[in-house]
Amino acid sequence: MGPANPWLLSNCRLEEGCHLFDSMFVVLISKFFTRALHHIVIKISIAMLSKKLVSCVILDLDGTLLNTDGVVNDVLKALLVKLGKQWDSKAAHKIVGKTPYEAAAIIVQDYGLQCTIEDFGSEITSLFSDQWCNIKPLPGAERLLKHLRCHGVPMALASNSPRVNVESKISFHPGWKESFSAIVAGDEVRSGKPSPDIYFEAAKRLNVEPSNCLVIEDSLPGVLAGKAAGMEVVAVPSLPKQHHLYTSADEVINSLLDLQPEKWGLPPFQDWIDGTLPLEPWHIGGPVIKGYGRGSKMLGIPTANLSTEAYAAVLSEHPSGVYFGWAGLSTRGIYKMVMSIGWNPYFNNTEKTIEPWLLHNFNEDFYGEELHLTIVGYIRPEANFSSLESLIARIHEDGRIAERALDLPIYSRYKDDPYLRCTLPGAW
């Protein structure tokens, strides 16, 4: 047997060295990613621990659970016209979260009314009482109450309104009164919000420490009251473009649809499906109008705008955000669509708009055609973006989410909604 081939020997040693190097490399990479993952887990844990875990939830009523803004505007408008004045809805922020007496005092003074605060308060209370039956729950309110009730989370209701008004309002919503372990009204404490009295009393009736309570509020006085009581507070501002004022809140969300109970140690919702939240279907429709011209020109995403004036009431009932569903065009057919409702913070709109994007390539415009929409789900809240590119990328992602979701049976069945077909040729 001849001498070993030195080239083969060196090649074998080289291969052994390579395997050794590979093993060391894998170990180093593994350690690197293990440490990186460890740091990520620590950061996530710290972020979660920065929010206190709670055992009870205390909710405000008007503007948080009930959509009273529309009724308030309508009643004030009618009453002030009767008194020879014109109600300015832009001044609504002055009375949000106030007690009825405080709100009446502000209006009497601001409008120079020739009546006492008591007389004005008495007349407007009577008008409001006639409208309690027409006040609808805000989106996500029924869902939240049912979720917390099913998981045995104690709840209290804390409202600046008098007890008789609170009882009357919730009487039109079956199961609400029974959902609350305690109800505290403004006339049952020494001082209303922003004083913490009402929240201290709610915690007392729940037999828990204030620090174990999560408050959900829409008004700034309510947020201040909750924090003054030493509670965790989630703000859901009822007035548009007011988020920046709620710096004292522990979290500010766009609507109750965006609440994540697990952040506070409460049971999470289990009803999200592939990045979407199923909703009770609602409808909107009308002729397609010209919008700002940004969709096609700036974004490369042609939207079919609808009039905001014709649907002001519908817009007030639904929070800003990205929704999806089905669109029926009068002369063309039915298509998947994703839609934004809101103020478009990147462009800083001055009015709330509806901008559906039909997920189909059309060869021409269809201004003036009748468009009917059936909205079946929710994707996310309205958000601002640091660049036009990031906005466009997010819109396309919303489109992909809607495209996939609408193939699911829970959503696809609404393609046959008669509302969509009533504008099509030959439809009944």
CSV table of N, CA and C in Angstrom, one decimal, residues 328-334 420-428:
chain,number,residue,atom,x,y,z
A,328,GLY,N,-72.1,47.3,-4.4
A,328,GLY,CA,-73.0,47.0,-5.6
A,328,GLY,C,-73.0,48.3,-6.5
A,329,LEU,N,-72.6,48.2,-7.7
A,329,LEU,CA,-72.6,49.4,-8.6
A,329,LEU,C,-73.8,49.2,-9.6
A,330,SER,N,-74.6,50.2,-9.8
A,330,SER,CA,-75.9,50.1,-10.4
A,330,SER,C,-75.8,49.5,-11.8
A,331,THR,N,-74.8,49.7,-12.6
A,331,THR,CA,-74.7,49.2,-14.0
A,331,THR,C,-73.6,48.1,-14.2
A,332,ARG,N,-73.0,47.7,-13.1
A,332,ARG,CA,-71.8,46.9,-13.3
A,332,ARG,C,-71.8,45.5,-12.6
A,333,GLY,N,-72.1,45.5,-11.3
A,333,GLY,CA,-72.1,44.3,-10.6
A,333,GLY,C,-71.7,44.5,-9.1
A,334,ILE,N,-71.3,43.4,-8.5
A,334,ILE,CA,-71.0,43.4,-7.1
A,334,ILE,C,-69.5,43.1,-6.9
A,420,LEU,N,-77.5,45.3,-2.0
A,420,LEU,CA,-76.5,45.5,-3.0
A,420,LEU,C,-77.2,45.4,-4.4
A,421,ARG,N,-78.2,44.5,-4.5
A,421,ARG,CA,-78.7,44.2,-5.9
A,421,ARG,C,-79.9,45.1,-6.2
A,422,CYS,N,-80.4,45.9,-5.3
A,422,CYS,CA,-81.6,46.7,-5.6
A,422,CYS,C,-81.3,47.8,-6.6
A,423,THR,N,-80.0,48.1,-6.9
A,423,THR,CA,-79.7,49.1,-7.9
A,423,THR,C,-79.2,48.5,-9.2
A,424,LEU,N,-79.1,47.2,-9.3
A,424,LEU,CA,-78.6,46.6,-10.5
A,424,LEU,C,-79.7,46.4,-11.6
A,425,PRO,N,-79.3,46.4,-12.9
A,425,PRO,CA,-80.3,46.2,-13.9
A,425,PRO,C,-81.2,45.0,-13.7
A,426,GLY,N,-82.5,45.1,-13.8
A,426,GLY,CA,-83.4,44.0,-13.6
A,426,GLY,C,-83.6,43.5,-12.2
A,427,ALA,N,-83.0,44.2,-11.2
A,427,ALA,CA,-83.1,43.8,-9.8
A,427,ALA,C,-84.5,44.2,-9.3
A,428,TRP,N,-85.0,43.5,-8.3
A,428,TRP,CA,-86.3,43.8,-7.7
A,428,TRP,C,-86.1,44.9,-6.6
